[in-house]
XYZ file of C-alpha atoms in Angstrom:
577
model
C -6.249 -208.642 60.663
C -4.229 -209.436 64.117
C -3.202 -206.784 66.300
C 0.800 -206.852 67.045
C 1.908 -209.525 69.506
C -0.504 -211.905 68.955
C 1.908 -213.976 67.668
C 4.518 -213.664 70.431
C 3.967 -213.908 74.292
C 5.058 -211.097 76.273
C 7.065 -213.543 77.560
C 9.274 -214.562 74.572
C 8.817 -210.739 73.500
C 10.973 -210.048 77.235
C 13.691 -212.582 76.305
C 14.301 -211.059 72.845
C 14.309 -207.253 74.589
C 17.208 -208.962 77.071
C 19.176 -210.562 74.322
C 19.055 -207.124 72.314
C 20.338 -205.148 75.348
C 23.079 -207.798 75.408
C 24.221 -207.019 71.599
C 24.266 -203.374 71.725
C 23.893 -202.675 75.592
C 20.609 -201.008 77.815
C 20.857 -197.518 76.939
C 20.424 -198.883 72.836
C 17.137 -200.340 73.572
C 14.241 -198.606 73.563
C 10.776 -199.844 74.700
C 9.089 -197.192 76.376
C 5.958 -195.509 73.766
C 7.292 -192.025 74.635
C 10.957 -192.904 73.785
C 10.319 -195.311 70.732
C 7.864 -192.331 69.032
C 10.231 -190.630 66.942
C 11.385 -193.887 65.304
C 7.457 -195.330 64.870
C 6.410 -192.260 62.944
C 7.604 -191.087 60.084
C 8.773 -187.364 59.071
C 6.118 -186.966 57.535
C 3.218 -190.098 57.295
C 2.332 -193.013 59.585
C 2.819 -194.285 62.826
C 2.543 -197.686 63.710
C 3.636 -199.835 67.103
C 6.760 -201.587 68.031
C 8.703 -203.835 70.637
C 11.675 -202.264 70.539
C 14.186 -199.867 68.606
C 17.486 -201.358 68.616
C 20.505 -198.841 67.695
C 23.242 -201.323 66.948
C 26.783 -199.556 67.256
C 28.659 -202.140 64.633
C 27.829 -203.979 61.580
C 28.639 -207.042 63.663
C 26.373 -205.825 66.136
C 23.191 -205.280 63.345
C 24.309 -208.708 62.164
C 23.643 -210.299 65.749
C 20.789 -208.188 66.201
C 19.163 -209.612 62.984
C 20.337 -212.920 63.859
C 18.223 -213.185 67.517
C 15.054 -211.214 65.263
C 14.873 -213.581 62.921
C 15.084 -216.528 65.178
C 12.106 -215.348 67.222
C 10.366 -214.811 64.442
C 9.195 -210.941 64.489
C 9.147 -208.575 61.599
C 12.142 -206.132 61.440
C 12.251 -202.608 59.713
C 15.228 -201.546 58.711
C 15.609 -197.566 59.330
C 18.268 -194.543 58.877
C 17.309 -191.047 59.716
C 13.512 -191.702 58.950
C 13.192 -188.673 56.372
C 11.144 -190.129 53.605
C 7.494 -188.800 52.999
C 5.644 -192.095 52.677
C 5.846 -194.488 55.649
C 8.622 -196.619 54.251
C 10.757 -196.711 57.448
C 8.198 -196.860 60.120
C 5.415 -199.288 61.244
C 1.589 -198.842 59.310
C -0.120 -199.145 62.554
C -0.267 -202.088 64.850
C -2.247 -204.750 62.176
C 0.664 -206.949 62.180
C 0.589 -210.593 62.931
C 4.193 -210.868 64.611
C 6.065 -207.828 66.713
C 7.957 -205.418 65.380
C 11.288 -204.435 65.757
C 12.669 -201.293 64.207
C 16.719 -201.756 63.680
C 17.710 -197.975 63.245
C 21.251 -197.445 62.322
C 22.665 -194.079 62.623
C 25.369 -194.877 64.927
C 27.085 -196.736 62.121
C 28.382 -193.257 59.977
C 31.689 -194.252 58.290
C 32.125 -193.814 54.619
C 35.568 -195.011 53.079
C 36.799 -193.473 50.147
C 38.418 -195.775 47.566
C 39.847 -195.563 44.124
C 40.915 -191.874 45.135
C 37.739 -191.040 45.901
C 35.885 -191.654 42.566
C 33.953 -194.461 44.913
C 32.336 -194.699 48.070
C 31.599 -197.526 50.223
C 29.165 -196.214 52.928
C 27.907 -197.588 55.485
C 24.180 -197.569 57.279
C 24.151 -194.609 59.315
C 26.444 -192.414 56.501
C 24.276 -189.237 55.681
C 24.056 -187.368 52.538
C 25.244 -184.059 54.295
C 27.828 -186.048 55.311
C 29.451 -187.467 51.993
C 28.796 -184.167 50.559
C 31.459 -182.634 52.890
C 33.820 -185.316 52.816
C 34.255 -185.225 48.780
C 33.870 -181.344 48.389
C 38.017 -181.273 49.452
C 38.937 -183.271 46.426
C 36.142 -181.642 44.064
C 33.722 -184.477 43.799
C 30.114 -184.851 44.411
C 27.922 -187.356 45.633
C 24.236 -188.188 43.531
C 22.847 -185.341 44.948
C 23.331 -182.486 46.989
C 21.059 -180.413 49.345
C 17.281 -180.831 48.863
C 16.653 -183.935 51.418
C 20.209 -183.414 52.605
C 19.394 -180.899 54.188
C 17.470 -182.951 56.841
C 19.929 -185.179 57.211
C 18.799 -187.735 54.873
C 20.633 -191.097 54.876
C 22.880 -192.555 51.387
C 21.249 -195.490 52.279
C 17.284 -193.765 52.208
C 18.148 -192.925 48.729
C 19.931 -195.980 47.048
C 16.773 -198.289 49.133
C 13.975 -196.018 47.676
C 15.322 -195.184 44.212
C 15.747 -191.433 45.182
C 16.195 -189.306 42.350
C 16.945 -185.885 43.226
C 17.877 -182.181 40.645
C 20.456 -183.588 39.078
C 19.933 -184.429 35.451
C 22.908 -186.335 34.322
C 22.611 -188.658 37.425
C 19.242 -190.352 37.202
C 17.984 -192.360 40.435
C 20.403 -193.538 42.969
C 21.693 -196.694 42.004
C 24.371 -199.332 42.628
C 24.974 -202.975 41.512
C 27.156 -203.379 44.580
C 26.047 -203.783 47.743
C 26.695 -206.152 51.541
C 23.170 -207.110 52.791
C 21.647 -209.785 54.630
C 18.936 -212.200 53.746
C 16.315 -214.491 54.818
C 15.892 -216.903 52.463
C 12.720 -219.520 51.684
C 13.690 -221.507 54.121
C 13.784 -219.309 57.084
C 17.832 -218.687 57.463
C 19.297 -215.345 57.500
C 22.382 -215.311 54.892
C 25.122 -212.743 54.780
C 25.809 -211.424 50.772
C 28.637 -209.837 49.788
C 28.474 -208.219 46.001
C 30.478 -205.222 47.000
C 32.673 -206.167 44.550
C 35.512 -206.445 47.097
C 36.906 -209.611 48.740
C 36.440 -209.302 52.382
C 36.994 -213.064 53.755
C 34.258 -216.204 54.427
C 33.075 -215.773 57.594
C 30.360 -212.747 58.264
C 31.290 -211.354 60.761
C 35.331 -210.949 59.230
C 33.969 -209.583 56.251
C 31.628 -206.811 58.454
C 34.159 -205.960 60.897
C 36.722 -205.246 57.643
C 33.791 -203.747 55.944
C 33.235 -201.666 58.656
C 37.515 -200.656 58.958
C 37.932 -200.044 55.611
C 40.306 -202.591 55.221
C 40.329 -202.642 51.283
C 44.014 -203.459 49.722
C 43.882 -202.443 45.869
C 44.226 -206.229 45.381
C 40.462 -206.956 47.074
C 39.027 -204.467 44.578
C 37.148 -205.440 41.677
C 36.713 -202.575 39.819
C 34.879 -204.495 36.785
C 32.022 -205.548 39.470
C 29.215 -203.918 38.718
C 27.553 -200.293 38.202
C 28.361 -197.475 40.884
C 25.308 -195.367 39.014
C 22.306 -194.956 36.447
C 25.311 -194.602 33.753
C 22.459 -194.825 31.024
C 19.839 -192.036 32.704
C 22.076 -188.808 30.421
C 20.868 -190.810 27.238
C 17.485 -191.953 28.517
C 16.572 -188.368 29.708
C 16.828 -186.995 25.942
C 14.266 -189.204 23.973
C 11.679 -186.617 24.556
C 9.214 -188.076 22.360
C 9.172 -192.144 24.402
C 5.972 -192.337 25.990
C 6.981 -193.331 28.949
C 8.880 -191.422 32.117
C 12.257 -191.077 32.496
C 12.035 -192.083 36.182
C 9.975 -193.670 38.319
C 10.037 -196.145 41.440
C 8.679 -199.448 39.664
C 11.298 -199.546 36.769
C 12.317 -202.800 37.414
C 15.145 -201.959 34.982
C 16.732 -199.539 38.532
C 15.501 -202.330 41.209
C 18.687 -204.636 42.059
C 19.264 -206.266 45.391
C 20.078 -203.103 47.412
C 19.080 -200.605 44.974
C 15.305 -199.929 44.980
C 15.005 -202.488 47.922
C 12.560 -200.684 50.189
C 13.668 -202.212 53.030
C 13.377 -206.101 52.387
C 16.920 -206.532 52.890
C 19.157 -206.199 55.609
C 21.257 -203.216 54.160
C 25.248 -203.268 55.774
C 27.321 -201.439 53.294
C 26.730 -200.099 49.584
C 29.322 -198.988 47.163
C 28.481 -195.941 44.909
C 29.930 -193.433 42.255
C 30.802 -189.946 43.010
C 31.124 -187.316 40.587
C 33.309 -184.569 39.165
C 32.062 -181.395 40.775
C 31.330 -178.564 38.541
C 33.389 -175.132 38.752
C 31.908 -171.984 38.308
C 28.613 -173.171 36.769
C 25.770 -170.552 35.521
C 21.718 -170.002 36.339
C 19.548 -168.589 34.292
C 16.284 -167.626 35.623
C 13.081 -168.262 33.547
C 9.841 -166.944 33.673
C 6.409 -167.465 31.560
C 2.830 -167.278 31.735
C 2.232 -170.095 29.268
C 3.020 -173.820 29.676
C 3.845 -174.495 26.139
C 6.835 -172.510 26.246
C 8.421 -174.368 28.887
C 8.010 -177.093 27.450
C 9.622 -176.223 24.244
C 12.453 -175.257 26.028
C 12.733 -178.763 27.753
C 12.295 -180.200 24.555
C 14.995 -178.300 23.025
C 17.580 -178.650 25.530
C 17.404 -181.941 26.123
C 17.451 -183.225 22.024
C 19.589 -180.456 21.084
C 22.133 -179.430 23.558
C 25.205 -180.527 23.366
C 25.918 -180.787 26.901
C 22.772 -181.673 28.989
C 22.303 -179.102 32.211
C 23.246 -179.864 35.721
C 19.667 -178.958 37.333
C 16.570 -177.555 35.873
C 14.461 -177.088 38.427
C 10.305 -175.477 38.421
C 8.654 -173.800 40.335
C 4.917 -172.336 40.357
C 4.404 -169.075 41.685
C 2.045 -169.832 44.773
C 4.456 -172.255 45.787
C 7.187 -169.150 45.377
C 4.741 -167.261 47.481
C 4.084 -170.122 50.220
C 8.392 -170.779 50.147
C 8.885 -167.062 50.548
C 6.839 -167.080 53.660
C 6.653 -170.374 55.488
C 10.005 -171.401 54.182
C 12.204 -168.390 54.999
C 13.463 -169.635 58.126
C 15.360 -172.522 56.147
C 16.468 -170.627 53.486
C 17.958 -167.628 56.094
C 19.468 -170.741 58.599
C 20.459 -172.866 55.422
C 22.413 -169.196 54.317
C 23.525 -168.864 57.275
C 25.158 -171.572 58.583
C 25.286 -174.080 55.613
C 23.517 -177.571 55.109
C 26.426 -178.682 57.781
C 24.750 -178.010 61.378
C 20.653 -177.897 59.997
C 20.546 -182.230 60.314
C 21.516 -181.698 64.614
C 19.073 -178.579 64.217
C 16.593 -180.856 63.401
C 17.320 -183.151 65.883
C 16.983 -180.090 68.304
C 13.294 -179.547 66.965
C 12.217 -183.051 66.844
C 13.543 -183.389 70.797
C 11.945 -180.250 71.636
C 8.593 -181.260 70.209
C 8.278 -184.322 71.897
C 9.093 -182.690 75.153
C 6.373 -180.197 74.487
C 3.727 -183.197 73.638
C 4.418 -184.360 77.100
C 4.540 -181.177 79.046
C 1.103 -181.158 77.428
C 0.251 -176.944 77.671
C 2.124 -176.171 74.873
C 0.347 -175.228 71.656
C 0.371 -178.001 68.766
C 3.794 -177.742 66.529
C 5.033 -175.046 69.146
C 8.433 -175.007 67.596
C 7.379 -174.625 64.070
C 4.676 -171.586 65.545
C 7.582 -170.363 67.192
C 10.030 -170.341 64.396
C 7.284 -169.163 61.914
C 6.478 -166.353 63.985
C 10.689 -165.539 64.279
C 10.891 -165.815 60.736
C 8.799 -162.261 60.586
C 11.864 -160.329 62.061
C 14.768 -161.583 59.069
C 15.302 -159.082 56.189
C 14.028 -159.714 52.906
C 15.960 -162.742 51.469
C 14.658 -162.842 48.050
C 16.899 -161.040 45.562
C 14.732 -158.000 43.507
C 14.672 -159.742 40.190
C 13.492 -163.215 41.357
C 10.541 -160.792 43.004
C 9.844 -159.334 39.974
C 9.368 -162.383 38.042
C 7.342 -164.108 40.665
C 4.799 -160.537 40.235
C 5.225 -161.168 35.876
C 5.260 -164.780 35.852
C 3.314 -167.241 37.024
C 5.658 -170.306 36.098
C 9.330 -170.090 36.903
C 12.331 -172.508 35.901
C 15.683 -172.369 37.289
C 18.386 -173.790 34.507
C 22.121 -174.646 35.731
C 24.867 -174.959 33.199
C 28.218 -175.935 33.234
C 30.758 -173.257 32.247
C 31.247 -174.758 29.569
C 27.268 -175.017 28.423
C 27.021 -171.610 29.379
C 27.009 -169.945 26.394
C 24.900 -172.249 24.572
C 22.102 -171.994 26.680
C 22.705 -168.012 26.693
C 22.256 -168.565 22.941
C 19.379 -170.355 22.872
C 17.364 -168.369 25.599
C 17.801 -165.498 23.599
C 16.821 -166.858 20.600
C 13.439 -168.019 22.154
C 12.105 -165.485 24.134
C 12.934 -163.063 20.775
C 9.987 -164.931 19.243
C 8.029 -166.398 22.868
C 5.972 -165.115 25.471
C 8.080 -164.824 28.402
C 11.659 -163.858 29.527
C 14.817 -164.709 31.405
C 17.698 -163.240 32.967
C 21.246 -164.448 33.756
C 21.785 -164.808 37.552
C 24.805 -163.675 39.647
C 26.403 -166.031 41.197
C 24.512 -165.046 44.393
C 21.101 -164.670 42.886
C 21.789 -168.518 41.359
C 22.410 -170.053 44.806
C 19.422 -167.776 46.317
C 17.265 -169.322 43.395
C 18.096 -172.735 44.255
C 17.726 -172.619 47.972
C 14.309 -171.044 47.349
C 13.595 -174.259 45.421
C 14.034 -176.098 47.920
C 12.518 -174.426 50.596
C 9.111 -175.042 48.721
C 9.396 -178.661 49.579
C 8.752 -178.193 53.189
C 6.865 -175.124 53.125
C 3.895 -176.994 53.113
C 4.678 -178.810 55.811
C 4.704 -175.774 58.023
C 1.935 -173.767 56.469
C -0.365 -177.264 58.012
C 1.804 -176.897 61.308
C 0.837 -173.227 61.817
C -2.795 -173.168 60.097
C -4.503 -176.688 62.137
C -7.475 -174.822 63.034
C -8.053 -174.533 58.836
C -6.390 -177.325 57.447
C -7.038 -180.693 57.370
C -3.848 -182.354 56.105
C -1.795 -182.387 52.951
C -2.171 -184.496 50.515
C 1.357 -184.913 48.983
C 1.768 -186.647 44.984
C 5.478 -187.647 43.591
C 4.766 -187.808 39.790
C 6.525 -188.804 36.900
C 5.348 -187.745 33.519
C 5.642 -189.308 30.382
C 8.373 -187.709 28.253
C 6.415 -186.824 25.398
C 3.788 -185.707 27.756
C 3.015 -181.533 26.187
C 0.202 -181.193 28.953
C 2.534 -181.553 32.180
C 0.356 -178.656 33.831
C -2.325 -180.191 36.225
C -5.861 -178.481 36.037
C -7.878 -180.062 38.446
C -11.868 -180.584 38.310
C -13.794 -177.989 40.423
C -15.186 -180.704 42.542
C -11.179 -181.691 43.780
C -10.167 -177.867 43.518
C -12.662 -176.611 46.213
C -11.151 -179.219 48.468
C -7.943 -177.802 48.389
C -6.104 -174.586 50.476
C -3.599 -174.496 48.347
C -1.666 -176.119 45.525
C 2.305 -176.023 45.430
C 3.869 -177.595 42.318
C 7.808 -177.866 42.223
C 9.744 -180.264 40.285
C 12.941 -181.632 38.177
C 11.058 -180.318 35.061
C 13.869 -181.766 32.942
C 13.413 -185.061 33.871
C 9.352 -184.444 34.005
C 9.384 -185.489 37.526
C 6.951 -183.053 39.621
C 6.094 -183.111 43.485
C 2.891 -181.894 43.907
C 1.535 -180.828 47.647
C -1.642 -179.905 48.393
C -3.277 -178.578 52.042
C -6.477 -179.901 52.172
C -9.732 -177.783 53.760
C -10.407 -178.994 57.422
C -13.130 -181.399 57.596
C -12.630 -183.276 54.399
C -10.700 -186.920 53.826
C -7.317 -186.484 52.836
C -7.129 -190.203 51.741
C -10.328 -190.063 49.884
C -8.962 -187.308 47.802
C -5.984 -188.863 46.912
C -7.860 -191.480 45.735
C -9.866 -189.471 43.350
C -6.976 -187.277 42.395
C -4.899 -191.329 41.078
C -7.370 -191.717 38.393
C -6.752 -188.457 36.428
C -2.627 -189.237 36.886
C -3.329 -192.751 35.182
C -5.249 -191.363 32.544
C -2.269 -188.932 31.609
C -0.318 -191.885 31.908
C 1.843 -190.703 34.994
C 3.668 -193.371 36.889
C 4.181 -192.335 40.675
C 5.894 -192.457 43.179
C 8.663 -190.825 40.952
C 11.527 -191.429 42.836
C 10.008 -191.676 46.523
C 9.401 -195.503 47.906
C 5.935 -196.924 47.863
C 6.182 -196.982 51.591
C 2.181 -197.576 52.728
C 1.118 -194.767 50.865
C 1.003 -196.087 47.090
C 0.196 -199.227 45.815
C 2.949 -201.024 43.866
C 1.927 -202.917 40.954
C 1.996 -206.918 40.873
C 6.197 -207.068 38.997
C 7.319 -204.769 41.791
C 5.635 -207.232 44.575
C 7.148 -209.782 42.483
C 10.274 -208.272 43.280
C 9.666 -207.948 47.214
C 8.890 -211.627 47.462
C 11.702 -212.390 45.365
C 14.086 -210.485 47.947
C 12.302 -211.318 51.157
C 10.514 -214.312 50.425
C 9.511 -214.810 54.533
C 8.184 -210.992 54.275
C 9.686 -210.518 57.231
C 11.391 -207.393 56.257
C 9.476 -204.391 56.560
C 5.831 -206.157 55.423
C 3.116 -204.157 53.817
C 5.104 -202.058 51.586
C 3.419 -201.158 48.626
C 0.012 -201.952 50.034
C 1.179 -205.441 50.061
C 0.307 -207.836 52.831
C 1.785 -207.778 56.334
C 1.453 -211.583 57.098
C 4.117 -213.901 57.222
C 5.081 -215.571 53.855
C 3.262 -213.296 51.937
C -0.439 -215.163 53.171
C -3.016 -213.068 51.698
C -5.017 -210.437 53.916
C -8.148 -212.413 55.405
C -11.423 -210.316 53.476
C -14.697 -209.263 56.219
């Protein structure tokens, strides 16, 4: 393998870092280690090296910005707020054989509503959080809501990496429609317009009126293509296919700018919103036995008339590592709303990398510090949800439409007159508290490593997808993997048989190494993972989905060694010894 720069002299690797400055100006160039850190690490995996990080203002300034990359030749990753949990947006160390140039894009934030507001066109830097807000006025909804939003996720994160998120109806983000750039065979870098809207010849007319808004009804083609997964509601019920609803290398959800990963140069995407529920119902569920859960997936999903909005698990250590190390989120989150927590974040990030320089500061000071804070709020679990997690040891959280409401009150009846188990029908404030609990879990991990270091090695952190007809969807680990392990937290879309599975390892023992033996026992099951994260350089995508990565960047110059694949230019093979 070549270390970074081989390829370019620090000369050439100067004149590119002067012609970027001149495209988006000094003070959107970054090239000092301490400053280019939080884009060359990722929230929550890898860390690689990097010429520059270029923060183009204008999707005429990314175009000229990928325009002077790919004429000196160096690898570009594309990246938006750098929230996914697998690498995907950051460098994989410094075994590249070019530089690399991270393009991040959050300054670009507009979304334009068309159509009324039944589509979006978004544009790089537009966050989840963001689109959320804009469409709650008119009572729509974007593919998901909270969960990663929370952190300020991008629209683009999820549409590139096939996010998939609580909603059932939805599926995976997913558009036919898209504006992206691309390098073709021959070296050239080619602007693409299947938005589905005429915006003029010339690229740099059709970004700047991409970038306005400047849609007359005439330009719209509303026949152009899919703004969703509009056959995931149907696809979801055939409980007994053997295969998963969801997962990242269904080449049936990988088009262009959906399920990309990064190998194109991403400038606009147009997308579906949806209806927004009024007044919808929870019902809490608890059980000590697996089976029964999963008849009641089973039944809902072949039976009901209407499927549910969410149904979400969770297992009760991860309620009892959520209640603990993710109160602080859930009390800030009740607080103050999903609005404010992405800048909050941004506050945390900047204050731990001031801390790693000041250099006396413990390790994860501010998560330490907010951890130890967190012992001061008031109890911020309601009594009930309590109760179950001391009866129960596996908990499901089903939302309902109004309208589906008394179907599912029905039904749960019905069962637990004949099951092990029980449920009860939340208020409307014990529904929300349920679902922000949730949701907490998935970063509760996260700080239970930041706080414990001195016992914990890592996490090692599975996305898995489970086959449909799959009864067993419990995990029981072999003693030899299970006395490796802290402990296990297992949360999921249990609908959709989608579960994220974290686990903190022991100090002293190989995180990677563990993972690997952990794979095996997910193939025999026949799980398909990542479910609905990207490969990033965590997971190994099989040989149709590399396929697929050639096919759209067939220089690899785009983010390289996704998917385990190699890093060299025109997909050479990795030299062996």
């Amino acid at each position: 393998m070549l270390k970074a720069a081989q390829d370019m002299s620090s000369t050439a690797g100067a004149q590119l870092v002067t012609e970027l400055q001149q495209v988006v100006g000094h003070h959107h160039v970054l090239t000092e280690d301490g400053a280019t850190l939080p884009y060359r690490r990722g929230f929550r995996f890898g860390e690689g090296r990097a010429l520059a990080v270029v923060m183009p203002g204008s999707l005429v300034e990314q175009w000229r910005v990928l325009q002077a990359c790919v004429k000196a030749g160096v690898i570009v990753i594309m990246q938006a707020a750098n929230t996914g949990l697998t690498g995907g947006s950051t460098p994989d160390g410094d075994t590249y054989d070019r530089d690399v140039v991270i393009v991040h894009s959050m300054r670009m934030r507009a979304i334009h509503l068309i159509g009324g507001g039944k589509q979006v066109v978004c544009l790089p830097g537009a966050t989840l959080d963001q689109l959320e807000n804009m469409l709650r006025p008119i009572g729509r909804e974007p593919h998901s809501v909270i969960g990663s939003s929370c952190i300020g996720a991008s629209v683009f994160g999820g549409v590139s990496n096939n996010s998939g998120g609580a909603l059932v109806r939805r599926g995976p983000a997913y558009t036919d429609m898209a504006l992206f750039a691309q390098v073709s065979d021959k070296g050239e870098l080619q602007l693409v317009n299947h938005l589905g809207i005429e915006l003029g010849r010339d690229p740099e007319e059709i970004l700047k009126r991409a970038e306005e808004g400047n849609f007359p009804e005439a330009s719209i083609n509303w026949n152009a293509g899919r703004g969703h997964d509009d056959d995931y509601a149907t696809h979801v019920r055939d409980v007994n296919a053997d295969t998963p609803a969801r997962y990242n290398a269904d080449l049936r959800r990988l088009h262009e700018g959906a399920g990309c990963a990064g190998k194109l140069g991403l400038f606009a995407v147009r997308l579906d919103t949806f209806e927004a529920e009024k007044d919808p119902v929870v019902f809490y569920i608890g059980t000590n036995q697996t089976d029964v859960l999963e008849d009641v997936r089973r039944h809902i999903l072949s039976s009901f008339a209407e499927l549910p909005i969410a149904g979400e698990y969770l297992h009760r250590d991860a309620f009892n590592i959520a209640e603990k190390y993710g109160k602080d989120t859930f009390v800030i989150i009740r607080m103050i709303g999903t609005k404010r927590l992405p800048a909050l974040f941004a506050m945390k990030n900047a204050f731990d990398r001031l801390a790693d320089r000041i250099g006396f500061l413990p390790k994860h000071f501010s998560d330490r510090f907010m951890q130890f804070m967190s012992h001061f709020f008031p109890q911020h679990l309601p009594a009930r949800m309590r109760d179950y997690r001391d009866r129960f040891e596996h908990h499901l959280m089903l939302k309902v439409s109004a309208s589906g409401a008394q179907e599912a009150r029905d039904f749960l009846k019905s069962h637990f007159a004949t099951h092990e188990g029980d449920f009860f029908e939340c208020t409307p404030d014990e529904g929300s508290k349920a679902f922000l609990h949730r949701f907490a879990a998935a970063g509760a991990a996260v700080r239970y490593r930041n706080v414990h270091t001195d016992t914990t090695e890592n996490i090692v952190a599975l996305d898995v997808a489970l086959r449909r007809n799959d009864r067993d969807w419990f995990e029981v680990l072999p003693k030899d993997i299970n006395d490796e392990i802290i402990v296990k937290l297992y949360y999921g879309h249990f609908l959709c048989h989608v579960m994220h599975q974290d686990y903190v390892v022991h100090k002293g023992y190989d995180c990677m190494a563990l993972e690997h033996r952990m794979l095996p026992l997910l193939d025999k099951r026949g799980a398909r993972y990542p479910a609905e994260h990207n490969f990033g350089h965590l997971y190994a995508a099989p040989d149709d989905v590399l396929a697929h990565y050639r096919q759209l960047d067939p220089c690899n110059c785009f983010n390289p060694g996704i998917g385990q694949a190699t890093k060299r230019r025109n997909w050479v093979a990795e030299s062996v010894g």
